[in-house]
Structures are given as structure tokens and as C-alpha cells.
N, CA and C atoms as an extended XYZ file, in Angstrom:
369
Properties=species:S:1:pos:R:3:atomname:S:1:resname:S:1:resid:I:1 pbc="F F F"
N       -80.975      -48.852      -16.279 N   MET     1
C       -82.219      -49.550      -16.079 CA  MET     1
C       -81.907      -50.888      -15.441 C   MET     1
N       -82.576      -51.219      -14.362 N   VAL     2
C       -82.358      -52.467      -13.656 CA  VAL     2
C       -83.528      -53.391      -13.948 C   VAL     2
N       -83.229      -54.607      -14.341 N   THR     3
C       -84.255      -55.588      -14.653 CA  THR     3
C       -84.083      -56.783      -13.745 C   THR     3
N       -85.180      -57.258      -13.187 N   ALA     4
C       -85.134      -58.449      -12.337 CA  ALA     4
C       -85.370      -59.676      -13.198 C   ALA     4
N       -84.480      -60.642      -13.078 N   VAL     5
C       -84.591      -61.887      -13.822 CA  VAL     5
C       -84.623      -63.014      -12.807 C   VAL     5
N       -85.588      -63.885      -12.912 N   SER     6
C       -85.637      -65.019      -12.001 CA  SER     6
C       -85.422      -66.300      -12.790 C   SER     6
N       -84.728      -67.236      -12.164 N   CYS     7
C       -84.483      -68.517      -12.814 CA  CYS     7
C       -84.692      -69.624      -11.797 C   CYS     7
N       -85.069      -70.804      -12.282 N   GLN     8
C       -85.263      -71.952      -11.412 CA  GLN     8
C       -84.024      -72.830      -11.520 C   GLN     8
N       -83.337      -72.990      -10.398 N   CYS     9
C       -82.131      -73.807      -10.345 CA  CYS     9
C       -82.353      -74.871       -9.289 C   CYS     9
N       -82.756      -76.056       -9.636 N   GLY    10
C       -83.014      -77.085       -8.647 CA  GLY    10
C       -84.242      -76.716       -7.846 C   GLY    10
N       -84.112      -76.660       -6.532 N   LYS    11
C       -85.254      -76.366       -5.682 CA  LYS    11
C       -85.322      -74.917       -5.220 C   LYS    11
N       -84.304      -74.085       -5.524 N   TYR    12
C       -84.296      -72.692       -5.096 CA  TYR    12
C       -84.551      -71.780       -6.281 C   TYR    12
N       -85.257      -70.730       -6.046 N   ALA    13
C       -85.482      -69.716       -7.079 CA  ALA    13
C       -84.496      -68.584       -6.830 C   ALA    13
N       -83.675      -68.305       -7.781 N   HIS    14
C       -82.681      -67.233       -7.672 CA  HIS    14
C       -83.193      -66.025       -8.432 C   HIS    14
N       -83.152      -64.909       -7.772 N   HIS    15
C       -83.554      -63.668       -8.417 CA  HIS    15
C       -82.290      -62.866       -8.686 C   HIS    15
N       -82.034      -62.614       -9.932 N   LEU    16
C       -80.835      -61.892      -10.331 CA  LEU    16
C       -81.220      -60.502      -10.808 C   LEU    16
N       -80.462      -59.528      -10.373 N   LEU    17
C       -80.664      -58.177      -10.859 CA  LEU    17
C       -79.655      -57.927      -11.969 C   LEU    17
N       -80.149      -57.573      -13.103 N   VAL    18
C       -79.288      -57.329      -14.259 CA  VAL    18
C       -79.323      -55.840      -14.542 C   VAL    18
N       -78.159      -55.249      -14.632 N   TRP    19
C       -78.059      -53.823      -14.906 CA  TRP    19
C       -77.836      -53.640      -16.388 C   TRP    19
N       -78.778      -53.018      -17.025 N   LEU    20
C       -78.679      -52.784      -18.462 CA  LEU    20
C       -78.444      -51.298      -18.688 C   LEU    20
N       -77.237      -50.911      -19.057 N   PRO    21
C       -76.936      -49.484      -19.220 CA  PRO    21
C       -77.456      -48.937      -20.544 C   PRO    21
N       -78.719      -48.608      -20.574 N   TYR    22
C       -79.300      -48.082      -21.795 CA  TYR    22
C       -79.415      -46.568      -21.780 C   TYR    22
N       -79.524      -45.978      -20.611 N   THR    23
C       -79.673      -44.530      -20.569 CA  THR    23
C       -78.309      -43.874      -20.723 C   THR    23
N       -78.277      -42.679      -21.262 N   PRO    24
C       -76.989      -41.983      -21.444 CA  PRO    24
C       -76.255      -41.752      -20.121 C   PRO    24
N       -76.997      -41.540      -19.036 N   THR    25
C       -76.351      -41.333      -17.745 CA  THR    25
C       -75.602      -42.580      -17.309 C   THR    25
N       -76.227      -43.743      -17.463 N   HIS    26
C       -75.550      -44.982      -17.091 CA  HIS    26
C       -74.334      -45.245      -17.967 C   HIS    26
N       -74.463      -44.972      -19.246 N   VAL    27
C       -73.329      -45.168      -20.156 CA  VAL    27
C       -72.189      -44.234      -19.767 C   VAL    27
N       -72.515      -42.990      -19.448 N   LEU    28
C       -71.484      -42.020      -19.050 CA  LEU    28
C       -70.813      -42.438      -17.740 C   LEU    28
N       -71.594      -42.855      -16.753 N   LEU    29
C       -71.010      -43.295      -15.491 CA  LEU    29
C       -70.140      -44.532      -15.679 C   LEU    29
N       -70.621      -45.481      -16.442 N   TYR    30
C       -69.852      -46.697      -16.691 CA  TYR    30
C       -68.534      -46.373      -17.397 C   TYR    30
N       -68.588      -45.494      -18.383 N   GLY    31
C       -67.363      -45.089      -19.081 CA  GLY    31
C       -66.405      -44.349      -18.163 C   GLY    31
N       -66.951      -43.504      -17.285 N   THR    32
C       -66.110      -42.767      -16.336 CA  THR    32
C       -65.387      -43.723      -15.397 C   THR    32
N       -66.110      -44.721      -14.886 N   PHE    33
C       -65.484      -45.690      -13.993 CA  PHE    33
C       -64.428      -46.510      -14.716 C   PHE    33
N       -64.663      -46.822      -15.963 N   LYS    34
C       -63.667      -47.579      -16.733 CA  LYS    34
C       -62.396      -46.755      -16.924 C   LYS    34
N       -62.561      -45.487      -17.272 N   VAL    35
C       -61.389      -44.620      -17.482 CA  VAL    35
C       -60.629      -44.443      -16.176 C   VAL    35
N       -61.335      -44.224      -15.053 N   MET    36
C       -60.667      -44.062      -13.768 CA  MET    36
C       -59.953      -45.349      -13.359 C   MET    36
N       -60.579      -46.479      -13.587 N   GLY    37
C       -59.941      -47.761      -13.267 CA  GLY    37
C       -58.696      -47.985      -14.095 C   GLY    37
N       -58.768      -47.661      -15.380 N   LEU    38
C       -57.594      -47.805      -16.248 CA  LEU    38
C       -56.476      -46.872      -15.785 C   LEU    38
N       -56.820      -45.644      -15.394 N   GLY    39
C       -55.809      -44.710      -14.907 CA  GLY    39
C       -55.145      -45.212      -13.641 C   GLY    39
N       -55.929      -45.774      -12.733 N   TYR    40
C       -55.362      -46.301      -11.493 CA  TYR    40
C       -54.431      -47.471      -11.771 C   TYR    40
N       -54.844      -48.365      -12.664 N   VAL    41
C       -53.986      -49.514      -13.004 CA  VAL    41
C       -52.685      -49.033      -13.634 C   VAL    41
N       -52.765      -48.061      -14.540 N   LEU    42
C       -51.543      -47.529      -15.153 CA  LEU    42
C       -50.661      -46.846      -14.112 C   LEU    42
N       -51.253      -46.124      -13.184 N   LEU    43
C       -50.489      -45.470      -12.128 CA  LEU    43
C       -49.734      -46.498      -11.299 C   LEU    43
N       -50.428      -47.524      -10.838 N   ARG    44
C       -49.787      -48.542       -9.999 CA  ARG    44
C       -48.718      -49.308      -10.772 C   ARG    44
N       -48.888      -49.460      -12.081 N   ALA    45
C       -47.933      -50.237      -12.865 CA  ALA    45
C       -46.683      -49.435      -13.224 C   ALA    45
N       -46.801      -48.126      -13.367 N   THR    46
C       -45.678      -47.353      -13.894 CA  THR    46
C       -44.937      -46.518      -12.857 C   THR    46
N       -45.600      -46.043      -11.818 N   VAL    47
C       -44.951      -45.158      -10.838 CA  VAL    47
C       -44.231      -46.007       -9.795 C   VAL    47
N       -42.940      -45.761       -9.602 N   PRO    48
C       -42.195      -46.566       -8.621 CA  PRO    48
C       -42.538      -46.143       -7.188 C   PRO    48
N       -42.344      -47.066       -6.271 N   THR    49
C       -42.561      -46.769       -4.860 CA  THR    49
C       -41.386      -45.936       -4.340 C   THR    49
N       -41.528      -45.267       -3.200 N   PRO    50
C       -40.405      -44.495       -2.664 CA  PRO    50
C       -39.169      -45.362       -2.396 C   PRO    50
N       -39.377      -46.609       -1.981 N   GLU    51
C       -38.229      -47.487       -1.737 CA  GLU    51
C       -37.503      -47.806       -3.047 C   GLU    51
N       -38.259      -48.037       -4.110 N   GLU    52
C       -37.626      -48.308       -5.409 CA  GLU    52
C       -36.867      -47.087       -5.907 C   GLU    52
N       -37.423      -45.908       -5.697 N   THR    53
C       -36.743      -44.679       -6.105 CA  THR    53
C       -35.451      -44.501       -5.323 C   THR    53
N       -35.499      -44.743       -4.009 N   TYR    54
C       -34.307      -44.606       -3.168 CA  TYR    54
C       -33.238      -45.613       -3.578 C   TYR    54
N       -33.635      -46.856       -3.877 N   ASP    55
C       -32.673      -47.884       -4.280 CA  ASP    55
C       -32.034      -47.572       -5.625 C   ASP    55
N       -32.750      -46.854       -6.494 N   ALA    56
C       -32.214      -46.544       -7.819 CA  ALA    56
C       -31.318      -45.311       -7.817 C   ALA    56
N       -31.214      -44.598       -6.696 N   MET    57
C       -30.411      -43.369       -6.634 CA  MET    57
C       -28.921      -43.688       -6.603 C   MET    57
N       -28.158      -42.694       -7.022 N   ALA    58
C       -26.705      -42.777       -6.923 CA  ALA    58
C       -26.312      -42.630       -5.451 C   ALA    58
N       -25.150      -43.161       -5.062 N   PRO    59
C       -24.737      -43.100       -3.654 CA  PRO    59
C       -24.644      -41.684       -3.084 C   PRO    59
N       -24.181      -40.721       -3.876 N   ASP    60
C       -24.076      -39.352       -3.356 CA  ASP    60
C       -25.463      -38.746       -3.111 C   ASP    60
N       -26.410      -39.065       -3.972 N   LEU    61
C       -27.775      -38.584       -3.743 CA  LEU    61
C       -28.396      -39.265       -2.524 C   LEU    61
N       -28.077      -40.533       -2.315 N   ARG    62
C       -28.593      -41.232       -1.130 CA  ARG    62
C       -28.082      -40.566        0.151 C   ARG    62
N       -26.795      -40.160        0.146 N   ARG    63
C       -26.245      -39.483        1.321 CA  ARG    63
C       -26.977      -38.172        1.582 C   ARG    63
N       -27.256      -37.410        0.508 N   LYS    64
C       -27.979      -36.148        0.685 CA  LYS    64
C       -29.388      -36.392        1.224 C   LYS    64
N       -30.042      -37.414        0.693 N   VAL    65
C       -31.399      -37.745        1.160 CA  VAL    65
C       -31.353      -38.154        2.621 C   VAL    65
N       -30.367      -38.967        2.995 N   ASP    66
C       -30.238      -39.384        4.391 CA  ASP    66
C       -29.974      -38.200        5.312 C   ASP    66
N       -29.127      -37.263        4.870 N   GLU    67
C       -28.853      -36.069        5.674 CA  GLU    67
C       -30.123      -35.237        5.848 C   GLU    67
N       -30.870      -35.069        4.764 N   ASN    68
C       -32.124      -34.307        4.851 CA  ASN    68
C       -33.117      -34.989        5.781 C   ASN    68
N       -33.189      -36.307        5.724 N   ARG    69
C       -34.100      -37.045        6.603 CA  ARG    69
C       -33.700      -36.870        8.067 C   ARG    69
N       -32.405      -36.976        8.339 N   ARG    70
C       -31.952      -36.804        9.720 CA  ARG    70
C       -32.214      -35.380       10.216 C   ARG    70
N       -31.964      -34.392        9.356 N   ALA    71
C       -32.207      -33.000        9.747 CA  ALA    71
C       -33.691      -32.761        9.994 C   ALA    71
N       -34.535      -33.288        9.129 N   ARG    72
C       -35.974      -33.113        9.302 CA  ARG    72
C       -36.464      -33.815       10.566 C   ARG    72
N       -35.927      -35.007       10.830 N   GLN    73
C       -36.329      -35.747       12.026 CA  GLN    73
C       -35.901      -34.998       13.294 C   GLN    73
N       -34.679      -34.446       13.286 N   ALA    74
C       -34.215      -33.680       14.446 CA  ALA    74
C       -35.074      -32.431       14.643 C   ALA    74
N       -35.427      -31.768       13.550 N   PHE    75
C       -36.277      -30.583       13.639 CA  PHE    75
C       -37.647      -30.941       14.198 C   PHE    75
N       -38.229      -32.038       13.705 N   GLU    76
C       -39.549      -32.456       14.183 CA  GLU    76
C       -39.511      -32.863       15.651 C   GLU    76
N       -38.438      -33.513       16.086 N   GLU    77
C       -38.317      -33.868       17.501 CA  GLU    77
C       -38.215      -32.618       18.365 C   GLU    77
N       -37.442      -31.625       17.908 N   GLY    78
C       -37.350      -30.365       18.637 CA  GLY    78
C       -38.691      -29.661       18.713 C   GLY    78
N       -39.438      -29.680       17.620 N   MET    79
C       -40.765      -29.059       17.613 CA  MET    79
C       -41.701      -29.782       18.583 C   MET    79
N       -41.636      -31.125       18.606 N   LYS    80
C       -42.494      -31.879       19.528 CA  LYS    80
C       -42.139      -31.569       20.982 C   LYS    80
N       -40.838      -31.479       21.289 N   GLN    81
C       -40.428      -31.147       22.641 CA  GLN    81
C       -40.915      -29.754       23.026 C   GLN    81
N       -40.794      -28.810       22.090 N   GLN    82
C       -41.251      -27.447       22.356 CA  GLN    82
C       -42.760      -27.423       22.581 C   GLN    82
N       -43.516      -28.134       21.753 N   GLN    83
C       -44.964      -28.168       21.914 CA  GLN    83
C       -45.346      -28.821       23.234 C   GLN    83
N       -44.681      -29.920       23.587 N   ASN    84
C       -44.981      -30.580       24.855 CA  ASN    84
C       -44.674      -29.669       26.037 C   ASN    84
N       -43.574      -28.937       25.969 N   ALA    85
C       -43.223      -28.022       27.057 CA  ALA    85
C       -44.262      -26.915       27.172 C   ALA    85
N       -44.711      -26.378       26.054 N   GLN    86
C       -45.709      -25.311       26.095 CA  GLN    86
C       -47.040      -25.826       26.620 C   GLN    86
N       -47.446      -27.011       26.182 N   VAL    87
C       -48.728      -27.554       26.612 CA  VAL    87
C       -48.697      -27.838       28.104 C   VAL    87
N       -47.627      -28.460       28.588 N   CYS    88
C       -47.532      -28.750       30.018 CA  CYS    88
C       -47.500      -27.468       30.829 C   CYS    88
N       -46.772      -26.476       30.341 N   PHE    89
C       -46.648      -25.221       31.077 CA  PHE    89
C       -47.994      -24.526       31.174 C   PHE    89
N       -48.703      -24.436       30.085 N   THR    90
C       -49.955      -23.693       30.105 CA  THR    90
C       -51.047      -24.455       30.836 C   THR    90
N       -51.090      -25.763       30.732 N   LYS    91
C       -52.153      -26.511       31.398 CA  LYS    91
C       -51.965      -26.521       32.914 C   LYS    91
N       -50.752      -26.733       33.368 N   SER    92
C       -50.551      -26.903       34.803 CA  SER    92
C       -50.441      -25.577       35.545 C   SER    92
N       -50.010      -24.533       34.895 N   ASN    93
C       -49.718      -23.290       35.602 CA  ASN    93
C       -50.576      -22.115       35.160 C   ASN    93
N       -51.717      -22.371       34.579 N   ARG    94
C       -52.538      -21.268       34.068 CA  ARG    94
C       -52.953      -20.317       35.193 C   ARG    94
N       -53.419      -20.864       36.303 N   PHE    95
C       -53.841      -20.010       37.421 CA  PHE    95
C       -52.651      -19.263       38.016 C   PHE    95
N       -51.522      -19.965       38.171 N   LEU    96
C       -50.345      -19.339       38.751 CA  LEU    96
C       -49.847      -18.192       37.889 C   LEU    96
N       -49.836      -18.379       36.598 N   ILE    97
C       -49.379      -17.322       35.691 CA  ILE    97
C       -50.299      -16.109       35.802 C   ILE    97
N       -51.606      -16.353       35.813 N   THR    98
C       -52.555      -15.241       35.926 CA  THR    98
C       -52.347      -14.481       37.227 C   THR    98
N       -52.163      -15.208       38.313 N   TYR    99
C       -51.951      -14.575       39.612 CA  TYR    99
C       -50.664      -13.753       39.632 C   TYR    99
N       -49.589      -14.327       39.077 N   LEU   100
C       -48.315      -13.605       39.084 CA  LEU   100
C       -48.376      -12.356       38.221 C   LEU   100
N       -49.037      -12.425       37.105 N   VAL   101
C       -49.171      -11.232       36.255 CA  VAL   101
C       -49.969      -10.168       36.983 C   VAL   101
N       -51.019      -10.577       37.665 N   PHE   102
C       -51.819       -9.610       38.432 CA  PHE   102
C       -50.980       -8.956       39.530 C   PHE   102
N       -50.196       -9.763       40.259 N   ARG   103
C       -49.354       -9.218       41.329 CA  ARG   103
C       -48.308       -8.263       40.774 C   ARG   103
N       -47.716       -8.611       39.641 N   MET   104
C       -46.710       -7.731       39.043 CA  MET   104
C       -47.338       -6.420       38.607 C   MET   104
N       -48.551       -6.475       38.081 N   SER   105
C       -49.209       -5.230       37.671 CA  SER   105
C       -49.519       -4.365       38.884 C   SER   105
N       -49.827       -4.990       40.022 N   LEU   106
C       -50.066       -4.210       41.234 CA  LEU   106
C       -48.790       -3.559       41.723 C   LEU   106
N       -47.673       -4.243       41.613 N   GLN   107
C       -46.408       -3.690       42.063 CA  GLN   107
C       -45.974       -2.528       41.178 C   GLN   107
N       -46.266       -2.631       39.885 N   LEU   108
C       -45.868       -1.569       38.974 CA  LEU   108
C       -46.750       -0.332       39.125 C   LEU   108
N       -48.046       -0.540       39.338 N   ASP   109
C       -48.978        0.579       39.429 CA  ASP   109
C       -49.954        0.333       40.566 C   ASP   109
N       -49.697        0.906       41.756 N   PRO   110
C       -50.600        0.676       42.886 CA  PRO   110
C       -51.995        1.229       42.657 C   PRO   110
N       -52.139        2.197       41.757 N   GLU   111
C       -53.452        2.764       41.466 CA  GLU   111
C       -54.369        1.722       40.820 C   GLU   111
N       -53.785        0.739       40.157 N   SER   112
C       -54.617       -0.265       39.492 CA  SER   112
C       -55.245       -1.222       40.489 C   SER   112
N       -54.811       -1.158       41.768 N   ALA   113
C       -55.402       -2.016       42.785 CA  ALA   113
C       -56.768       -1.505       43.217 C   ALA   113
N       -57.050       -0.247       42.945 N   LYS   114
C       -58.342        0.305       43.302 CA  LYS   114
C       -59.423       -0.296       42.407 C   LYS   114
N       -60.619       -0.456       42.942 N   PRO   115
C       -61.710       -0.900       42.079 CA  PRO   115
C       -62.095        0.186       41.087 C   PRO   115
N       -62.726       -0.198       40.038 N   VAL   116
C       -63.077        0.742       38.974 CA  VAL   116
C       -64.037        1.800       39.487 C   VAL   116
N       -64.993        1.426       40.355 N   TRP   117
C       -65.994        2.364       40.834 CA  TRP   117
C       -65.430        3.364       41.830 C   TRP   117
N       -64.160        3.192       42.244 N   ALA   118
C       -63.557        4.142       43.195 CA  ALA   118
C       -63.093        5.398       42.490 C   ALA   118
N       -62.958        5.355       41.180 N   ASP   119
C       -62.522        6.549       40.455 CA  ASP   119
C       -63.666        7.564       40.378 C   ASP   119
N       -63.307        8.825       40.419 N   PRO   120
C       -64.359        9.829       40.262 CA  PRO   120
C       -64.872        9.805       38.823 C   PRO   120
N       -66.121       10.159       38.661 N   PRO   121
C       -66.664       10.168       37.288 CA  PRO   121
C       -65.924       11.183       36.423 C   PRO   121
N       -65.702       10.787       35.200 N   LYS   122
C       -64.986       11.664       34.248 CA  LYS   122
C       -65.998       12.348       33.354 C   LYS   122
N       -65.771       13.648       33.105 N   ARG   123
C       -66.698       14.405       32.242 CA  ARG   123
C       -65.986       15.021       31.111 C   ARG   123
């Protein structure tokens, strides 16, 4: 329930909206927000950041993590190069590829060069 309260402060009239949580829905929402806020504060206070976790690792585990990072980075770079090559190939040569496939099909089967309506009707 929202109640408007007005007060006289010097020469200006201030209108304040006061939220009075009297209905069960407001109480439930307010409690839900409090619980979620408390959970977020506890999360930020207790869970270490990735940098803190990495700094707390033993040296042999750090080497393994570094190797995995380098391997993943190399894999991702290879994937990006492959994707870029495919995108450039298909965008720039789409017409050429279609034409070459058509020409190759004609060389393999000269009958396919005939139009469809040139065939006798099949019964």
C-alpha cells in the first residue's frame, strides 16, 4: 500500500511516497528481495575470484592450467582461421562454385544438358 505524505519544509512542499508493506504480497516480495540480497552479499564475500584461485594453486597445477589455456587458445585461433577461410570462400566464390559444379555435371553426363521438356513423356 502506497501512502502520500506531504510536509511543509520552509517555502517548498515536499510530497513523499511512503511504502507500507501491509499486504501479504508486499511482505513476501520484500522478504524475497532481502533473502536474494543476503545471498548475493554472501556470494561476493566468500567465493574467490579466478585470479585469487590461480594465485592460491600449487606450482604444478599452475603449469597444467597454463598448458590447458595455451592449448585452448591455439585451438580457438585455428577454429577462427578455419571459419574465416570458409566465410571468405563461400561469400566471394558462390557463383563460381555453382558454375563449376554445373560444368562438371555436364562433362560427366551430357544427357543432363538437355532441357527437361526435351525428354519424351514417361508412362
